[in-house]
Amino acid sequence: MVEGVRVAGLREALGIDGKSGLVSIVGGGGKSSLLFALAACLPGRVVMSTTTRMFASQMDLAESVCRLSDANWEARLDASDSNLLVVGRLEGDRAVGVPRELPADWLARRGVDWVVVEADGSRMLPVKAPAAHEPVVPTETDLLIVVAGIDALAGPIRDVAHRPGLVSAIVGLGTDVALTPEALAAVLTSREGGLKSVPDRARAVLFINKVESSSQREAARAVACAALAEPRVERIVIGALTAGDSADWEIWSR
């Protein structure tokens, strides 16, 4: 096991060294922030999207946006020279996601190097366990990133988790009990939790977000040590997206 190696960039931290690919992001604790941060540092042209839902306000973070309801959305997809966010129709304060099969089709188009998809929802809570219809991960995904905020350890499960009953069922704790680092690792690596619907072809990486203080870092390291017991997990990235693409990303790997 490689413990606590510091790296300079988000792309390096996630182990992305190819020239193209399809990335899906699931879990809680900062998926949308990671979507935009990753798109900004990938080489080439990036198409971003969601297969679930996204707050309309988050669309303002994109350089360029189009909707499937736009008559010229495919022309924009082919012609745009900047990163593009593609969503479905707007419903109130949220944008509906695109069909699961579309991201792989976009990656096959000329001029598209990367597709990054938010494939899960968490109502802005730091941890979740998916319902039967979740997550909506494209089968062609090359890299699955499972996200959680370290603040998932900061209160009882009922307060920090989306679908707290499902989280409790995975770890065998009541919803009035706080997750331990080992319990959080169990949620993230469970086939009923973070690794649900992980495609056979995909690399699986855990991303522990919102790690800013020394105590949070120690807790995140405990999560990483426990999570690496799951062979399907390639590495764990520890850091804080609010700090930008800093040199303070810490990776734990086999």
Short mmCIF file of C-alpha atoms in Angstrom, two decimals:
data_model
loop_
_atom_site.label_atom_id
_atom_site.label_comp_id
_atom_site.label_asym_id
_atom_site.label_seq_id
_atom_site.Cartn_x
_atom_site.Cartn_y
_atom_site.Cartn_z
CA MET A 1 0.00 0.00 0.00
CA VAL A 2 1.24 3.49 -0.91
CA GLU A 3 0.35 5.82 1.96
CA GLY A 4 -0.37 9.52 1.75
CA VAL A 5 1.54 10.55 -1.37
CA ARG A 6 1.09 14.25 -2.16
CA VAL A 7 0.53 15.23 -5.79
CA ALA A 8 0.23 18.57 -7.55
CA GLY A 9 -2.92 18.29 -9.65
CA LEU A 10 -6.41 16.82 -9.61
CA ARG A 11 -5.87 14.90 -12.82
CA GLU A 12 -2.72 13.27 -11.44
CA ALA A 13 -4.44 12.58 -8.12
CA LEU A 14 -7.19 10.66 -9.90
CA GLY A 15 -4.68 8.70 -11.96
CA ILE A 16 -5.93 10.02 -15.29
CA ASP A 17 -3.16 9.70 -17.85
CA GLY A 18 -5.06 8.98 -21.06
CA LYS A 19 -6.09 11.30 -23.87
CA SER A 20 -9.80 10.53 -23.77
CA GLY A 21 -12.41 8.71 -21.72
CA LEU A 22 -15.79 8.64 -20.00
CA VAL A 23 -15.85 9.58 -16.31
CA SER A 24 -18.88 9.06 -14.05
CA ILE A 25 -19.22 10.66 -10.61
CA VAL A 26 -21.48 9.20 -7.90
CA GLY A 27 -22.07 9.56 -4.16
CA GLY A 28 -22.36 12.83 -2.21
CA GLY A 29 -20.28 15.65 -0.84
CA GLY A 30 -19.33 17.67 -3.91
CA LYS A 31 -20.10 15.83 -7.14
CA SER A 32 -21.00 18.95 -9.11
CA SER A 33 -17.93 20.81 -7.89
CA LEU A 34 -15.76 17.87 -8.92
CA LEU A 35 -17.48 17.72 -12.31
CA PHE A 36 -16.51 21.29 -13.16
CA ALA A 37 -13.06 21.13 -11.55
CA LEU A 38 -12.16 17.99 -13.45
CA ALA A 39 -13.46 19.34 -16.75
CA ALA A 40 -11.25 22.39 -16.30
CA CYS A 41 -8.06 20.36 -15.99
CA LEU A 42 -8.57 17.58 -18.53
CA PRO A 43 -6.70 17.90 -21.83
CA GLY A 44 -8.71 18.49 -25.00
CA ARG A 45 -12.41 19.22 -25.30
CA VAL A 46 -14.78 18.09 -22.55
CA VAL A 47 -18.52 17.52 -22.65
CA MET A 48 -20.19 17.56 -19.22
CA SER A 49 -23.61 16.24 -18.36
CA THR A 50 -25.82 14.55 -15.80
CA THR A 51 -27.90 11.40 -16.07
CA THR A 52 -29.97 12.37 -13.01
CA ARG A 53 -30.67 16.03 -12.12
CA MET A 54 -28.68 19.20 -11.60
CA PHE A 55 -29.63 22.47 -9.95
CA ALA A 56 -30.17 25.11 -12.62
CA SER A 57 -27.96 27.49 -10.63
CA GLN A 58 -25.01 25.12 -11.07
CA MET A 59 -25.30 25.45 -14.84
CA ASP A 60 -23.89 28.97 -14.49
CA LEU A 61 -20.50 27.39 -13.74
CA ALA A 62 -20.22 26.05 -17.29
CA GLU A 63 -18.55 27.94 -20.14
CA SER A 64 -21.35 26.95 -22.48
CA VAL A 65 -24.67 25.15 -21.97
CA CYS A 66 -27.23 23.53 -24.24
CA ARG A 67 -30.34 21.46 -23.65
CA LEU A 68 -31.63 18.46 -25.54
CA SER A 69 -34.78 20.46 -26.17
CA ASP A 70 -32.76 23.01 -28.17
CA ALA A 71 -33.27 22.51 -31.90
CA ASN A 72 -29.54 22.94 -32.61
CA TRP A 73 -28.05 21.05 -29.69
CA GLU A 74 -26.26 18.46 -31.85
CA ALA A 75 -24.77 21.16 -34.07
CA ARG A 76 -23.48 22.94 -30.97
CA LEU A 77 -22.03 19.70 -29.69
CA ASP A 78 -20.08 19.27 -32.92
CA ALA A 79 -19.11 22.89 -33.48
CA SER A 80 -18.31 24.28 -30.02
CA ASP A 81 -14.62 24.94 -29.40
CA SER A 82 -15.02 25.14 -25.62
CA ASN A 83 -16.15 22.78 -22.88
CA LEU A 84 -19.90 22.24 -23.10
CA LEU A 85 -22.53 21.24 -20.55
CA VAL A 86 -25.44 19.30 -22.05
CA VAL A 87 -28.60 18.72 -19.99
CA GLY A 88 -32.20 17.76 -20.60
CA ARG A 89 -35.15 20.09 -20.13
CA LEU A 90 -35.52 22.47 -17.21
CA GLU A 91 -38.09 21.64 -14.52
CA GLY A 92 -38.36 24.45 -12.00
CA ASP A 93 -34.97 24.99 -10.39
CA ARG A 94 -33.44 21.80 -11.78
CA ALA A 95 -32.24 20.46 -15.09
CA VAL A 96 -33.29 16.92 -15.97
CA GLY A 97 -30.53 14.53 -16.96
CA VAL A 98 -29.85 12.94 -20.32
CA PRO A 99 -30.45 9.28 -21.24
CA ARG A 100 -27.78 6.87 -20.01
CA GLU A 101 -26.65 5.88 -23.51
CA LEU A 102 -25.89 9.40 -24.80
CA PRO A 103 -22.53 10.09 -23.08
CA ALA A 104 -20.81 7.20 -24.87
CA ASP A 105 -22.27 8.38 -28.18
CA TRP A 106 -20.83 11.85 -27.57
CA LEU A 107 -17.39 10.46 -26.79
CA ALA A 108 -17.40 8.70 -30.17
CA ARG A 109 -17.95 12.02 -31.99
CA ARG A 110 -15.08 13.76 -33.68
CA GLY A 111 -13.66 16.57 -31.57
CA VAL A 112 -14.85 15.23 -28.19
CA ASP A 113 -11.99 14.02 -26.01
CA TRP A 114 -13.67 13.55 -22.64
CA VAL A 115 -17.18 13.15 -21.29
CA VAL A 116 -17.71 13.73 -17.54
CA VAL A 117 -21.08 12.77 -16.10
CA GLU A 118 -22.71 13.40 -12.74
CA ALA A 119 -24.51 10.07 -12.43
CA ASP A 120 -26.11 10.34 -9.00
CA GLY A 121 -27.96 12.72 -6.68
CA SER A 122 -27.54 13.34 -2.96
CA ARG A 123 -29.53 16.50 -2.14
CA MET A 124 -26.23 18.19 -1.25
CA LEU A 125 -25.57 15.82 1.67
CA PRO A 126 -22.08 14.37 2.23
CA VAL A 127 -22.88 10.68 1.93
CA LYS A 128 -25.59 8.48 0.45
CA ALA A 129 -26.65 4.97 -0.40
CA PRO A 130 -28.49 4.58 -3.70
CA ALA A 131 -32.12 3.56 -4.14
CA ALA A 132 -33.13 0.82 -6.57
CA HIS A 133 -33.15 3.19 -9.55
CA GLU A 134 -29.78 4.77 -8.69
CA PRO A 135 -27.10 5.52 -9.74
CA VAL A 136 -27.47 6.01 -13.51
CA VAL A 137 -23.94 5.07 -14.61
CA PRO A 138 -23.22 4.62 -18.34
CA THR A 139 -21.95 1.09 -18.94
CA GLU A 140 -19.08 2.46 -21.05
CA THR A 141 -17.62 4.37 -18.08
CA ASP A 142 -13.82 4.20 -17.89
CA LEU A 143 -13.45 5.83 -14.46
CA LEU A 144 -16.02 5.79 -11.64
CA ILE A 145 -15.38 8.34 -8.88
CA VAL A 146 -17.25 7.75 -5.62
CA VAL A 147 -17.43 11.01 -3.64
CA ALA A 148 -18.10 11.68 0.04
CA GLY A 149 -17.54 14.68 2.28
CA ILE A 150 -15.57 14.09 5.45
CA ASP A 151 -18.39 15.91 7.24
CA ALA A 152 -20.29 12.62 6.85
CA LEU A 153 -18.64 11.81 10.19
CA ALA A 154 -19.87 15.00 11.87
CA GLY A 155 -23.34 13.97 13.01
CA PRO A 156 -25.87 11.15 13.21
CA ILE A 157 -26.63 9.28 10.02
CA ARG A 158 -30.11 10.79 9.83
CA ASP A 159 -28.57 14.28 9.51
CA VAL A 160 -25.65 13.62 7.17
CA ALA A 161 -26.94 11.00 4.76
CA HIS A 162 -29.23 10.96 1.77
CA ARG A 163 -31.42 7.86 2.20
CA PRO A 164 -30.24 7.34 5.81
CA GLY A 165 -32.16 4.10 6.20
CA LEU A 166 -30.19 2.53 3.36
CA VAL A 167 -26.90 3.80 4.79
CA SER A 168 -27.83 2.33 8.18
CA ALA A 169 -28.68 -1.02 6.60
CA ILE A 170 -25.23 -1.26 5.01
CA VAL A 171 -23.30 -0.59 8.23
CA GLY A 172 -25.69 -2.05 10.80
CA LEU A 173 -26.02 1.16 12.80
CA GLY A 174 -29.09 3.13 13.83
CA THR A 175 -29.81 6.42 12.12
CA ASP A 176 -29.20 8.22 15.42
CA VAL A 177 -25.59 7.02 15.51
CA ALA A 178 -22.64 8.76 13.80
CA LEU A 179 -20.59 6.95 11.17
CA THR A 180 -17.07 5.94 12.12
CA PRO A 181 -14.32 6.17 9.49
CA GLU A 182 -14.56 2.41 9.05
CA ALA A 183 -18.34 2.59 8.61
CA LEU A 184 -18.00 5.36 6.03
CA ALA A 185 -15.48 3.23 4.16
CA ALA A 186 -17.98 0.35 4.23
CA VAL A 187 -20.69 2.56 2.66
CA LEU A 188 -18.36 3.79 -0.08
CA THR A 189 -17.09 0.32 -1.00
CA SER A 190 -20.36 -1.59 -0.70
CA ARG A 191 -22.09 -3.01 -3.78
CA GLU A 192 -25.26 -1.57 -2.23
CA GLY A 193 -23.46 1.75 -1.68
CA GLY A 194 -20.74 3.54 -3.59
CA LEU A 195 -19.79 0.63 -5.82
CA LYS A 196 -23.31 -0.17 -6.90
CA SER A 197 -23.51 -0.38 -10.72
CA VAL A 198 -19.74 0.01 -11.20
CA PRO A 199 -19.07 -1.26 -14.75
CA ASP A 200 -16.64 -4.18 -15.07
CA ARG A 201 -14.38 -2.11 -17.33
CA ALA A 202 -14.17 0.91 -15.02
CA ARG A 203 -11.44 1.94 -12.63
CA ALA A 204 -12.93 2.78 -9.22
CA VAL A 205 -11.54 5.70 -7.20
CA LEU A 206 -12.85 7.13 -3.91
CA PHE A 207 -12.72 10.90 -3.41
CA ILE A 208 -12.88 12.17 0.18
CA ASN A 209 -13.76 15.87 -0.08
CA LYS A 210 -13.88 18.83 2.35
CA VAL A 211 -10.71 17.74 4.15
CA GLU A 212 -9.20 20.95 5.52
CA SER A 213 -8.15 20.53 9.17
CA SER A 214 -5.56 18.16 10.61
CA SER A 215 -8.27 16.22 12.46
CA GLN A 216 -10.28 15.83 9.26
CA ARG A 217 -7.17 14.60 7.46
CA GLU A 218 -6.52 11.97 10.12
CA ALA A 219 -10.14 10.81 9.86
CA ALA A 220 -9.91 10.69 6.06
CA ARG A 221 -6.76 8.61 6.29
CA ALA A 222 -8.60 6.14 8.51
CA VAL A 223 -11.34 5.94 5.86
CA ALA A 224 -8.69 5.33 3.20
CA CYS A 225 -6.98 2.53 5.15
CA ALA A 226 -10.28 0.73 5.65
CA ALA A 227 -11.47 1.27 2.08
CA LEU A 228 -8.34 -0.23 0.52
CA ALA A 229 -9.39 -3.60 1.92
CA GLU A 230 -11.82 -3.65 -1.04
CA PRO A 231 -9.84 -4.94 -4.07
CA ARG A 232 -12.11 -3.12 -6.52
CA VAL A 233 -10.92 0.27 -5.24
CA GLU A 234 -7.76 1.43 -7.01
CA ARG A 235 -7.02 4.51 -4.92
CA ILE A 236 -8.43 7.08 -2.52
CA VAL A 237 -7.96 10.81 -3.03
CA ILE A 238 -8.09 13.13 0.00
CA GLY A 239 -8.43 16.90 -0.22
CA ALA A 240 -10.75 19.89 -0.51
CA LEU A 241 -12.21 21.13 -3.79
CA THR A 242 -12.73 24.57 -2.25
CA ALA A 243 -8.94 24.96 -2.24
CA GLY A 244 -8.84 24.64 -6.02
CA ASP A 245 -6.42 22.42 -7.90
CA SER A 246 -3.82 22.76 -5.17
CA ALA A 247 -0.71 20.75 -4.45
CA ASP A 248 -2.35 19.31 -1.34
CA TRP A 249 -4.08 16.30 -2.87
CA GLU A 250 -3.16 13.16 -0.98
CA ILE A 251 -3.51 9.73 -2.53
CA TRP A 252 -3.62 6.29 -0.96
CA SER A 253 -3.27 3.33 -3.31
CA ARG A 254 -2.21 -0.28 -3.56
#
